[in-house]
Coordinates of C-alpha atoms in Angstrom, one line a residue:
Chain M
M1 CA 0.0 0.0 0.0
E2 CA 1.3 3.4 -1.0
L3 CA 1.3 5.8 2.0
T4 CA 0.5 9.5 1.3
I5 CA 2.8 11.6 3.5
P6 CA 1.5 15.2 3.7
S7 CA 3.8 17.7 2.0
M8 CA 4.9 21.1 3.2
S9 CA 2.3 22.6 0.8
D10 CA -0.4 20.3 2.3
I11 CA 0.3 21.7 5.8
K12 CA 0.4 25.3 4.6
R13 CA -2.8 24.9 2.7
A14 CA -4.4 23.2 5.7
H15 CA -3.4 26.2 7.8
T16 CA -5.0 28.7 5.3
R17 CA -8.1 26.5 5.1
I18 CA -8.8 26.2 8.8
A19 CA -7.6 29.6 10.0
R20 CA -11.0 31.3 10.2
H21 CA -12.7 28.3 11.7
I22 CA -10.2 27.6 14.6
L23 CA -8.6 29.7 17.3
Q24 CA -4.9 30.7 17.1
T25 CA -4.2 29.6 20.6
P26 CA -1.8 31.4 22.9
V27 CA 1.7 30.3 23.8
L28 CA 2.2 30.5 27.5
T29 CA 5.3 30.4 29.6
S30 CA 5.9 30.1 33.4
H31 CA 8.9 31.4 35.3
S32 CA 8.4 28.8 38.1
I33 CA 8.2 25.9 35.6
D34 CA 11.3 27.2 33.7
E35 CA 13.2 27.3 37.0
M36 CA 12.0 23.8 37.9
V37 CA 13.1 22.4 34.6
G38 CA 16.2 24.6 34.0
A39 CA 15.0 25.3 30.4
S40 CA 12.7 27.7 28.6
V41 CA 9.4 26.0 28.0
Y42 CA 6.8 27.3 25.6
F43 CA 3.3 25.8 26.0
K44 CA 1.1 25.9 22.9
C45 CA -2.3 25.9 24.5
E46 CA -4.6 23.8 22.4
N47 CA -6.6 23.2 25.6
F48 CA -8.0 26.7 24.8
Q49 CA -8.9 25.5 21.2
K50 CA -12.5 25.2 20.2
V51 CA -14.0 22.0 21.7
G52 CA -11.1 22.2 24.1
A53 CA -8.6 20.2 22.0
F54 CA -6.3 20.2 19.0
K55 CA -8.6 17.6 17.3
M56 CA -10.5 20.6 15.9
R57 CA -7.7 21.4 13.6
G58 CA -7.7 18.0 11.8
A59 CA -11.4 17.6 11.7
V60 CA -11.9 21.1 10.2
N61 CA -9.2 20.4 7.6
A62 CA -10.6 17.0 6.6
I63 CA -14.1 18.3 6.3
F64 CA -13.3 21.6 4.5
S65 CA -10.9 19.8 2.2
I66 CA -14.0 18.2 0.7
V67 CA -15.8 20.3 -2.0
P68 CA -19.2 21.6 -0.8
E69 CA -21.0 19.4 -3.3
N70 CA -19.7 16.3 -1.6
R71 CA -20.4 17.4 2.0
T72 CA -24.2 17.4 1.8
K73 CA -24.8 13.9 3.3
G74 CA -22.8 14.8 6.4
F75 CA -19.9 13.2 8.2
A76 CA -19.5 10.3 10.5
T77 CA -17.0 8.9 13.0
H78 CA -16.7 6.7 16.0
S79 CA -15.2 8.3 19.1
S80 CA -15.9 8.7 22.7
G81 CA -13.4 11.5 23.0
N82 CA -12.3 14.9 21.6
H83 CA -12.5 13.8 18.0
A84 CA -16.2 13.3 18.4
Q85 CA -16.8 16.8 19.5
A86 CA -14.5 18.1 16.8
V87 CA -16.3 16.3 14.0
A88 CA -19.6 17.4 15.5
L89 CA -18.6 21.1 15.6
A90 CA -16.8 21.1 12.2
S91 CA -19.8 19.5 10.6
K92 CA -22.0 22.2 12.1
M93 CA -19.7 24.9 10.7
A94 CA -20.0 23.2 7.3
G95 CA -23.8 23.3 7.7
V96 CA -24.2 19.5 7.5
K97 CA -25.1 16.7 9.8
A98 CA -22.6 14.7 11.9
Y99 CA -23.2 11.1 13.0
I100 CA -21.2 10.1 16.0
V101 CA -21.0 6.5 17.0
M102 CA -20.2 6.2 20.7
P103 CA -19.9 3.3 23.1
S104 CA -23.0 3.0 25.3
N105 CA -20.9 3.4 28.4
S106 CA -19.6 6.8 27.3
A107 CA -19.9 9.6 29.9
E108 CA -23.2 11.5 29.8
V109 CA -21.2 14.8 29.5
K110 CA -19.5 13.6 26.2
K111 CA -22.8 12.5 24.7
N112 CA -24.4 15.8 25.6
A113 CA -21.5 17.8 24.2
A114 CA -21.8 16.1 20.8
I115 CA -25.6 16.6 20.8
G116 CA -25.0 20.2 21.9
Y117 CA -23.1 20.7 18.7
G118 CA -26.0 19.4 16.7
A119 CA -24.7 15.9 16.1
E120 CA -26.8 12.7 16.1
V121 CA -25.3 10.2 18.5
I122 CA -25.6 6.5 17.8
F123 CA -24.7 4.1 20.6
C124 CA -22.9 0.8 20.2
E125 CA -21.4 -1.9 22.4
P126 CA -18.1 -0.8 24.0
T127 CA -15.9 -2.9 21.7
L128 CA -13.9 -1.8 18.6
K129 CA -15.8 -4.3 16.4
S130 CA -19.2 -2.9 17.5
R131 CA -17.9 0.6 16.9
E132 CA -16.7 -0.2 13.4
D133 CA -19.8 -2.3 12.5
T134 CA -22.1 0.4 13.7
L135 CA -20.2 3.1 11.8
K136 CA -20.4 1.0 8.6
K137 CA -24.1 0.7 9.1
V138 CA -24.6 4.4 9.7
I139 CA -22.6 5.3 6.6
A140 CA -24.5 2.8 4.5
E141 CA -27.8 4.2 5.6
T142 CA -26.9 7.9 5.4
G143 CA -24.2 8.3 2.8
A144 CA -22.1 10.2 5.3
T145 CA -18.3 10.5 4.8
F146 CA -16.1 8.9 7.4
I147 CA -13.7 11.3 9.2
P148 CA -11.0 9.1 10.8
P149 CA -9.4 10.2 14.0
Y150 CA -5.8 10.1 12.8
D151 CA -5.1 7.7 10.0
D152 CA -5.5 10.2 7.2
P153 CA -3.3 12.8 5.5
A154 CA -5.8 15.6 5.9
I155 CA -6.1 15.0 9.6
I156 CA -2.3 14.8 10.0
A157 CA -1.9 18.0 8.0
G158 CA -4.5 19.7 10.2
Q159 CA -2.8 18.7 13.4
A160 CA 0.5 19.8 12.0
T161 CA -0.7 23.4 12.1
A162 CA -0.4 23.6 15.9
A163 CA 3.4 23.1 15.7
K164 CA 3.5 25.4 12.7
E165 CA 1.9 28.2 14.7
L166 CA 4.1 27.5 17.7
M167 CA 7.3 27.8 15.5
E168 CA 6.0 31.0 13.9
E169 CA 5.7 32.5 17.3
V170 CA 8.8 31.1 19.0
V171 CA 11.9 30.7 16.8
D172 CA 14.8 28.4 17.2
L173 CA 13.2 25.8 19.4
N174 CA 15.6 23.0 20.2
V175 CA 12.9 20.5 20.8
V176 CA 9.1 20.2 20.3
M177 CA 7.3 17.6 22.4
A178 CA 3.9 16.1 21.8
P179 CA 2.0 13.1 23.2
V180 CA 1.4 10.0 21.0
G181 CA -1.8 7.9 20.9
G182 CA -2.8 7.1 17.3
G183 CA 0.0 9.4 16.2
G184 CA -2.0 12.0 14.2
L185 CA -0.6 14.9 16.3
L186 CA 2.9 13.6 16.7
S187 CA 3.3 12.7 13.0
G188 CA 1.9 16.2 12.0
T189 CA 4.2 17.9 14.5
A190 CA 7.2 15.9 13.2
L191 CA 6.4 16.9 9.6
A192 CA 5.9 20.5 10.5
C193 CA 9.3 20.6 12.2
H194 CA 11.0 18.6 9.4
Y195 CA 9.7 21.1 6.8
L196 CA 9.9 24.4 8.7
S197 CA 12.6 24.0 11.3
P198 CA 14.7 20.9 10.5
K199 CA 17.1 21.6 13.4
T200 CA 14.3 21.2 15.9
A201 CA 14.1 17.7 17.3
V202 CA 10.7 16.2 17.8
I203 CA 10.2 13.9 20.8
G204 CA 7.0 11.9 21.5
A205 CA 5.7 11.1 24.9
E206 CA 3.6 8.1 25.8
P207 CA 2.2 6.4 28.9
E208 CA 4.2 3.3 29.9
L209 CA 0.8 1.6 30.1
A210 CA 0.1 2.4 26.4
D211 CA 3.6 2.2 24.9
D212 CA 2.8 0.8 21.5
A213 CA 4.5 3.7 19.7
Y214 CA 7.7 3.2 21.8
Q215 CA 7.7 -0.5 21.2
S216 CA 6.9 0.0 17.5
V217 CA 9.8 2.4 17.0
K218 CA 12.1 0.1 19.0
K219 CA 11.3 -3.0 17.1
G220 CA 10.9 -1.3 13.7
K221 CA 7.5 -2.7 13.1
L222 CA 4.0 -1.8 14.1
M223 CA 3.2 -3.2 17.5
P224 CA -0.4 -3.7 18.8
A225 CA -1.8 -1.5 21.6
K226 CA -2.0 -2.8 25.1
P227 CA -5.3 -2.9 27.0
P228 CA -6.7 0.6 27.4
V229 CA -6.0 1.2 31.1
T230 CA -3.9 4.4 31.3
I231 CA -5.5 7.5 32.9
A232 CA -4.4 9.3 29.7
D233 CA -7.5 8.2 27.9
G234 CA -6.7 10.1 24.7
L235 CA -3.6 8.0 24.2
R236 CA -5.1 4.5 24.4
T237 CA -5.2 4.0 20.6
S238 CA -2.3 2.6 18.6
L239 CA -0.4 3.9 15.6
S240 CA -1.5 3.3 12.0
P241 CA 0.9 2.3 9.2
L242 CA 0.8 6.0 8.0
T243 CA 1.5 7.6 11.4
F244 CA 4.1 5.0 12.2
E245 CA 5.9 5.6 8.9
I246 CA 6.2 9.3 9.6
I247 CA 7.1 8.9 13.2
R248 CA 9.9 6.3 12.6
N249 CA 11.4 8.7 10.1
H250 CA 11.0 12.1 11.8
V251 CA 10.7 11.6 15.5
K252 CA 13.9 11.5 17.4
E253 CA 12.7 9.5 20.4
I254 CA 9.6 8.3 22.3
V255 CA 9.8 8.8 26.1
T256 CA 7.5 6.8 28.3
V257 CA 6.2 7.9 31.7
S258 CA 4.3 6.3 34.5
E259 CA 0.8 7.0 35.7
T260 CA 2.1 8.8 38.8
E261 CA 4.4 10.9 36.6
I262 CA 1.5 11.9 34.4
V263 CA -0.7 13.0 37.4
D264 CA 2.2 14.8 39.1
A265 CA 2.9 16.7 35.8
M266 CA -0.8 17.5 35.4
R267 CA -0.9 18.9 38.9
I268 CA 2.1 21.1 38.5
I269 CA 0.6 22.7 35.4
W270 CA -2.8 23.2 37.1
E271 CA -1.1 24.7 40.2
R272 CA 1.6 26.8 38.6
M273 CA -0.1 27.9 35.4
K274 CA -3.7 28.0 36.6
I275 CA -4.9 26.3 33.4
I276 CA -6.8 23.1 33.0
I277 CA -5.3 20.3 31.0
E278 CA -6.5 16.7 30.7
P279 CA -4.2 13.7 31.7
S280 CA -3.2 12.9 28.1
C281 CA -2.1 16.5 27.8
A282 CA 0.3 16.2 30.7
V283 CA 2.3 13.4 29.2
P284 CA 5.0 15.4 27.4
F285 CA 5.6 17.7 30.4
A286 CA 5.9 14.5 32.5
A287 CA 8.5 13.3 30.0
L288 CA 10.4 16.6 30.2
L289 CA 10.4 16.5 34.0
K290 CA 11.7 12.9 33.9
R291 CA 14.5 13.7 31.6
K292 CA 15.2 17.4 32.4
E293 CA 18.9 16.9 32.8
E294 CA 19.2 16.4 29.1
F295 CA 17.4 19.6 28.2
K296 CA 19.2 22.2 30.4
G297 CA 19.2 25.6 28.9
Q298 CA 17.3 24.6 25.8
K299 CA 14.2 26.1 24.3
I300 CA 11.4 23.5 24.5
G301 CA 8.0 23.7 22.8
I302 CA 5.2 21.5 24.2
I303 CA 1.9 21.1 22.6
L304 CA -0.8 21.1 25.3
T305 CA -3.3 19.0 23.6
G306 CA -6.6 19.4 25.5
G307 CA -8.5 20.4 28.6
N308 CA -11.5 18.2 28.8
V309 CA -11.7 16.6 32.2
D310 CA -14.5 15.4 34.4
L311 CA -14.4 17.9 37.3
E312 CA -16.2 15.4 39.5
D313 CA -13.6 12.7 39.0
L314 CA -10.1 14.3 39.2
P315 CA -7.0 12.2 39.9
F316 CA -5.5 14.5 42.5
G317 CA -4.9 12.8 45.8
K318 CA -5.6 9.4 44.4
S319 CA -3.0 6.7 44.4
F320 CA -1.4 5.3 41.2
A321 CA 0.8 2.3 40.9
K322 CA 4.4 3.5 40.2
Chain Y
M1 CA -10.2 60.6 61.4
E2 CA -9.1 62.0 58.0
L3 CA -9.2 59.3 55.3
T4 CA -6.6 59.4 52.6
I5 CA -8.2 58.6 49.3
P6 CA -5.7 57.6 46.6
S7 CA -5.5 60.1 43.8
M8 CA -5.2 59.5 40.1
S9 CA -1.4 60.3 40.4
D10 CA -1.2 57.7 43.3
I11 CA -2.6 55.0 41.0
K12 CA -0.4 56.0 38.0
R13 CA 2.7 56.1 40.2
A14 CA 1.8 52.7 41.7
H15 CA 1.6 51.3 38.2
T16 CA 5.0 52.6 37.3
R17 CA 6.4 51.4 40.6
I18 CA 5.1 47.8 40.4
A19 CA 5.3 47.3 36.6
R20 CA 8.6 45.4 36.6
H21 CA 7.8 43.3 39.6
I22 CA 4.4 42.0 38.5
L23 CA 2.9 40.4 35.4
Q24 CA 0.8 42.3 33.0
T25 CA -1.9 39.6 33.0
P26 CA -3.8 38.8 29.8
V27 CA -7.4 39.7 29.1
L28 CA -9.3 36.6 27.9
T29 CA -12.7 36.3 26.2
S30 CA -14.9 33.3 25.5
H31 CA -17.4 33.0 22.6
S32 CA -19.5 30.5 24.5
I33 CA -19.7 32.7 27.6
D34 CA -20.6 35.8 25.5
E35 CA -23.4 33.8 24.0
M36 CA -24.5 32.6 27.4
V37 CA -24.6 36.1 28.8
G38 CA -25.7 38.0 25.7
A39 CA -22.9 40.5 26.3
S40 CA -19.1 40.9 25.6
V41 CA -17.2 39.9 28.7
Y42 CA -13.5 40.7 29.2
F43 CA -11.8 38.7 31.9
K44 CA -8.7 40.3 33.5
C45 CA -6.8 37.2 34.5
E46 CA -5.2 38.0 37.9
N47 CA -5.4 34.3 38.6
F48 CA -2.2 34.2 36.3
Q49 CA -0.6 37.0 38.4
K50 CA 2.5 36.1 40.6
V51 CA 1.4 34.2 43.7
G52 CA -1.8 33.4 41.7
A53 CA -3.7 36.5 42.8
F54 CA -4.1 40.3 42.4
K55 CA -2.9 40.8 46.0
M56 CA 0.6 40.9 44.6
R57 CA -0.1 44.4 43.1
G58 CA -1.0 46.0 46.5
A59 CA 1.8 44.3 48.4
V60 CA 4.5 45.3 45.9
N61 CA 3.2 48.8 45.8
A62 CA 3.1 49.1 49.6
I63 CA 6.5 47.6 50.1
F64 CA 8.3 49.5 47.3
S65 CA 6.7 52.8 48.3
I66 CA 8.9 52.6 51.4
V67 CA 12.4 54.0 50.8
P68 CA 15.1 51.2 50.9
E69 CA 16.6 52.6 54.2
N70 CA 13.3 51.9 55.9
R71 CA 12.8 48.4 54.5
T72 CA 15.7 46.7 56.3
K73 CA 13.8 45.2 59.2
G74 CA 11.4 43.5 56.9
F75 CA 7.6 43.3 56.7
A76 CA 4.9 41.6 58.7
T77 CA 1.3 40.8 58.2
H78 CA -1.4 38.3 59.4
S79 CA -3.1 36.4 56.7
S80 CA -4.0 32.8 55.9
G81 CA -4.7 33.7 52.3
N82 CA -3.2 35.3 49.2
H83 CA -2.1 38.4 51.0
A84 CA 0.4 36.2 53.0
Q85 CA 2.0 34.9 49.8
A86 CA 2.1 38.4 48.3
V87 CA 3.8 40.0 51.3
A88 CA 6.2 37.0 51.4
L89 CA 7.2 37.3 47.7
A90 CA 7.3 41.1 47.6
S91 CA 9.6 41.1 50.6
K92 CA 11.8 38.6 49.0
M93 CA 11.9 40.8 45.9
A94 CA 12.9 43.8 48.1
G95 CA 15.6 41.6 49.6
V96 CA 14.2 41.6 53.2
K97 CA 12.5 39.3 55.5
A98 CA 8.8 38.7 55.8
Y99 CA 7.0 37.6 59.0
I100 CA 3.6 36.0 58.4
V101 CA 1.3 35.4 61.3
M102 CA -1.1 32.5 60.4
P103 CA -3.7 30.7 62.3
S104 CA -2.5 27.3 63.5
N105 CA -5.3 25.6 61.5
S106 CA -4.1 27.0 58.2
A107 CA -3.7 24.6 55.3
E108 CA -0.2 23.0 55.1
V109 CA 0.0 24.1 51.5
K110 CA -0.4 27.8 52.5
K111 CA 2.2 27.5 55.2
N112 CA 4.6 25.9 52.7
A113 CA 3.9 28.5 50.0
A114 CA 4.9 31.3 52.4
I115 CA 8.0 29.4 53.5
G116 CA 8.8 28.7 49.9
Y117 CA 9.0 32.4 49.3
G118 CA 11.4 32.7 52.2
A119 CA 9.0 34.0 54.8
E120 CA 9.1 33.2 58.5
V121 CA 5.7 31.8 59.5
I122 CA 4.5 32.4 63.1
F123 CA 1.5 30.5 64.2
C124 CA -1.3 31.8 66.4
E125 CA -4.8 30.8 67.6
P126 CA -7.4 31.0 64.9
T127 CA -9.1 34.1 66.3
L128 CA -8.7 37.7 65.1
K129 CA -7.6 38.8 68.6
S130 CA -4.8 36.2 68.6
R131 CA -3.8 37.2 65.1
E132 CA -3.5 40.8 66.0
D133 CA -1.8 40.2 69.4
T134 CA 0.7 37.9 67.8
L135 CA 1.4 40.4 65.0
K136 CA 2.0 43.2 67.5
K137 CA 4.5 40.9 69.4
V138 CA 6.3 40.0 66.1
I139 CA 6.5 43.7 65.2
A140 CA 7.7 44.7 68.6
E141 CA 10.5 42.0 68.5
T142 CA 11.6 42.5 64.9
G143 CA 10.9 46.1 64.0
A144 CA 9.2 44.9 60.9
T145 CA 6.7 47.2 59.1
F146 CA 3.0 46.0 59.0
I147 CA 1.6 45.6 55.5
P148 CA -2.2 45.6 56.0
P149 CA -4.3 43.5 53.6
Y150 CA -6.6 46.3 52.4
D151 CA -7.1 49.2 54.8
D152 CA -4.3 51.3 53.3
P153 CA -4.0 53.8 50.5
A154 CA -0.9 52.2 49.0
I155 CA -2.6 48.8 48.9
I156 CA -5.7 50.3 47.3
A157 CA -3.6 52.1 44.7
G158 CA -1.8 48.9 43.9
Q159 CA -5.0 46.9 43.5
A160 CA -6.4 49.7 41.2
T161 CA -3.8 48.9 38.6
A162 CA -5.6 45.7 37.6
A163 CA -8.6 47.8 36.4
K164 CA -6.2 50.4 34.9
E165 CA -4.6 47.7 32.7
L166 CA -7.9 46.3 31.8
M167 CA -9.2 49.7 30.6
E168 CA -6.0 50.4 28.7
E169 CA -6.5 47.2 26.8
V170 CA -10.3 47.3 26.3
V171 CA -11.8 50.8 25.8
D172 CA -15.4 51.9 26.4
L173 CA -16.4 49.3 29.0
N174 CA -19.9 49.8 30.2
V175 CA -19.3 48.0 33.5
V176 CA -16.4 46.7 35.5
M177 CA -17.2 44.1 38.1
A178 CA -15.0 43.0 41.1
P179 CA -15.7 41.0 44.2
V180 CA -15.7 42.6 47.6
G181 CA -14.3 41.3 50.9
G182 CA -12.3 43.9 52.7
G183 CA -12.8 46.2 49.8
G184 CA -9.2 46.9 48.7
L185 CA -9.7 45.6 45.2
L186 CA -13.3 47.0 44.8
S187 CA -12.3 50.5 46.1
G188 CA -9.2 50.5 43.9
T189 CA -11.2 49.4 40.9
A190 CA -13.8 52.1 41.6
L191 CA -11.2 54.8 41.8
A192 CA -9.4 53.7 38.6
C193 CA -12.7 53.8 36.7
H194 CA -13.7 57.1 38.3
Y195 CA -10.4 58.8 37.2
L196 CA -9.8 57.1 33.9
S197 CA -13.2 56.1 32.5
P198 CA -15.9 57.9 34.5
K199 CA -18.7 56.5 32.2
T200 CA -17.8 53.0 33.3
A201 CA -20.1 51.8 36.1
V202 CA -18.4 49.7 38.8
I203 CA -20.4 46.9 40.4
G204 CA -19.3 44.9 43.4
A205 CA -20.2 41.3 43.9
E206 CA -20.5 39.6 47.3
P207 CA -21.6 36.3 48.7
E208 CA -25.0 36.4 50.4
L209 CA -23.3 34.7 53.4
A210 CA -20.8 37.6 53.7
D211 CA -22.9 40.6 52.6
D212 CA -21.5 43.2 55.0
A213 CA -20.6 45.5 52.1
Y214 CA -24.1 45.2 50.7
Q215 CA -25.6 45.9 54.1
S216 CA -23.2 48.8 54.8
V217 CA -24.0 50.5 51.5
K218 CA -27.7 49.9 52.0
K219 CA -27.7 51.3 55.6
G220 CA -25.2 54.1 54.9
K221 CA -22.9 52.9 57.8
L222 CA -20.3 50.3 58.3
M223 CA -21.9 47.0 59.2
P224 CA -20.0 44.2 60.8
A225 CA -19.0 41.0 59.0
K226 CA -21.1 37.8 59.4
P227 CA -19.5 34.6 60.6
P228 CA -16.9 33.4 58.0
V229 CA -18.8 30.5 56.4
T230 CA -19.0 31.3 52.6
I231 CA -17.0 29.0 50.3
A232 CA -15.5 32.3 48.9
D233 CA -12.9 32.3 51.6
G234 CA -11.2 35.4 50.3
L235 CA -14.3 37.5 50.9
R236 CA -15.0 36.7 54.5
T237 CA -13.4 40.0 55.8
S238 CA -15.4 43.2 56.2
L239 CA -14.9 46.7 54.9
S240 CA -12.7 49.3 56.7
P241 CA -13.8 53.0 57.0
L242 CA -11.5 53.9 54.1
T243 CA -12.7 51.2 51.7
F244 CA -16.3 51.9 52.7
E245 CA -15.9 55.6 52.0
I246 CA -14.6 55.0 48.5
I247 CA -17.2 52.2 47.8
R248 CA -20.2 54.3 48.9
N249 CA -19.1 57.1 46.7
H250 CA -17.9 55.3 43.6
V251 CA -19.6 51.9 43.3
K252 CA -22.9 51.8 41.6
E253 CA -24.3 48.7 43.3
I254 CA -23.3 45.6 45.3
V255 CA -24.9 42.4 44.0
T256 CA -25.1 39.4 46.3
V257 CA -25.1 35.7 45.2
S258 CA -25.7 32.4 46.8
E259 CA -23.2 29.6 47.4
T260 CA -24.7 27.5 44.6
E261 CA -24.5 30.4 42.2
I262 CA -20.8 30.9 43.1
V263 CA -19.9 27.2 42.5
D264 CA -22.0 27.1 39.3
A265 CA -20.2 30.2 38.0
M266 CA -16.8 28.8 38.9
R267 CA -17.6 25.6 37.1
I268 CA -18.6 27.4 33.9
I269 CA -15.3 29.3 33.8
W270 CA -13.3 26.1 34.5
E271 CA -15.2 24.2 31.8
R272 CA -15.6 26.8 29.1
M273 CA -12.3 28.8 29.6
K274 CA -10.1 25.9 30.8
I275 CA -8.6 28.2 33.5
I276 CA -8.5 27.7 37.2
I277 CA -10.1 30.3 39.4
E278 CA -10.9 30.1 43.1
P279 CA -14.4 30.4 44.6
S280 CA -14.0 34.1 45.6
C281 CA -13.0 34.9 42.0
A282 CA -16.2 33.4 40.6
V283 CA -18.4 35.8 42.5
P284 CA -18.6 38.7 40.0
F285 CA -19.4 36.3 37.1
A286 CA -22.1 34.7 39.3
A287 CA -23.6 38.2 39.8
L288 CA -23.4 38.8 36.0
L289 CA -25.2 35.5 35.3
K290 CA -27.8 36.2 37.8
R291 CA -28.6 39.7 36.4
K292 CA -27.7 39.2 32.8
E293 CA -30.9 40.6 31.4
E294 CA -29.7 44.1 32.6
F295 CA -26.4 43.8 30.7
K296 CA -27.5 42.7 27.2
G297 CA -25.2 43.9 24.5
Q298 CA -22.9 45.7 26.9
K299 CA -19.1 45.5 27.3
I300 CA -18.4 44.1 30.7
G301 CA -15.0 43.8 32.4
I302 CA -14.5 41.3 35.2
I303 CA -11.5 41.1 37.4
L304 CA -10.6 37.5 37.9
T305 CA -8.9 37.8 41.2
G306 CA -7.1 34.5 41.9
G307 CA -6.6 30.9 41.2
N308 CA -5.4 29.3 44.4
V309 CA -7.6 26.3 45.2
D310 CA -7.0 23.0 47.0
L311 CA -7.2 20.5 44.2
E312 CA -8.0 17.8 46.7
D313 CA -11.0 19.6 48.0
L314 CA -12.9 21.0 45.1
P315 CA -16.6 22.0 45.4
F316 CA -17.9 20.4 42.2
G317 CA -20.6 17.8 42.7
K318 CA -21.0 18.8 46.3
S319 CA -24.3 20.2 47.5
F320 CA -24.8 23.7 48.7
A321 CA -27.8 25.2 50.4
K322 CA -29.6 27.5 48.0

């Protein structure tokens, strides 16, 4: 199978295409975090993005890449996370219907968020097979176009625009760090740096409990995901052939972190920066804290990916296996 | 007793004096909150200020107003809240010692924060009398200068700079809203608007369970504080003659809100804006939500006062008497 790697032009066109539909999120810094790490850290705040996550970039790019004549039957996806909200809102912006397949055990708040953006939510069993079967059925019945969460060049080009904006605002970054789940953001980030700032190293960060990207890069072949148990619920998915190909070529290293390290990092950002990030979003900062001796004095960019948490079920004060 | 009301020059000089020691905090907006309220709301984010609260402005102004020769014996205050951290850090910046009298039942995290800024923490009984007696003793022993939390023209002029910055960034505000506890911030905000944008109305917001400012303005005389039970722990104090005099002359109205309204408003800001604010800080937005019909189409400034919360004891999902 021929893999379509997004080009520099694809990323630039994506940025132009999505610019008026998304927020150009701020880049924040913190003196106390810089002191703690011994480096200058620039946080690209996609937790402030529409729907509260970078996923909006890819979804908007994928949907608006399609000519209006082919958008009329709407868009469909299966997701219980931020991609669901992103497809729902991007479809609404395009003036068409979104069909979101969600496991029946999804949180009420996520269901209501998608419905709030005007999407039709279809429930399925909480298994990948049921999700895929239900999605096929929905598409067969409605004629909607599938918007995949990460395994797609338009999605990757869209996610790449976060790093592009970061590098336009902060020059000469030594490193850009992003978390890796399915790899859409990390592969987009890696391509953006490769094209626009080749001296900038890209480092992926992953929970130890979901280290399929780390294992895949180490073994040189795509490794399956582990059972989805990490608190970083956005990172429980595994790489696709396309995202793996980009990551193996353009990402310097994948650093893994424990559940405790994730929650500790999340807490530091909440307490020091007074901003809300979700557990998945804390993973790169956890990796930086763990390996800070290697980054002394450097300029580090971190993509803060999202801020959607259940305020009634926060991890602070809970115990996590080390 | 002659009351010293800060002049326009006092506020401008305060701003010049403190500028390099504090952060010029961002003004954030939110489409979804604007839609919810039916107005344009500009949030001045003092939750991102050093020590996580606007209190830094007043403390820095008070301390740096004193000539260096008279700073050498350090500064003292009694506080279990943000003023303690502010005096501790501002003293550190001035290169002198801070003595902070705290009730023995203060949270460990607050004690450690003050110590982290290099302050000496002295414990007392959790009564106002013990706090004042212990402070007197500390001052007698050390020669330190007392930095009061609000009843002081230099403190008020310092707090006024938050509204000054807000009005320099956003012109033609119809209303500026701030919470009221001891009244340092509200009186400073009222003076800043009076001098710099007299058409801008200033509205104070207060918990129903700590409505001494509301009662004082209504009755035309200083009324005592109620027992300190509101969740908005920064607003449990009562006005002083000086802050009352400014507020009665320059604040259009005090709006009171229930505990449930405070927590609901706090939650909306956390969820929609992905920023962390403390309960006291949510009070003006709660007042705006409660009275939104009166503000349709207007430009509203809100001072977000602070973001220091105990992450292991958050109010979400808890029940509050209406």
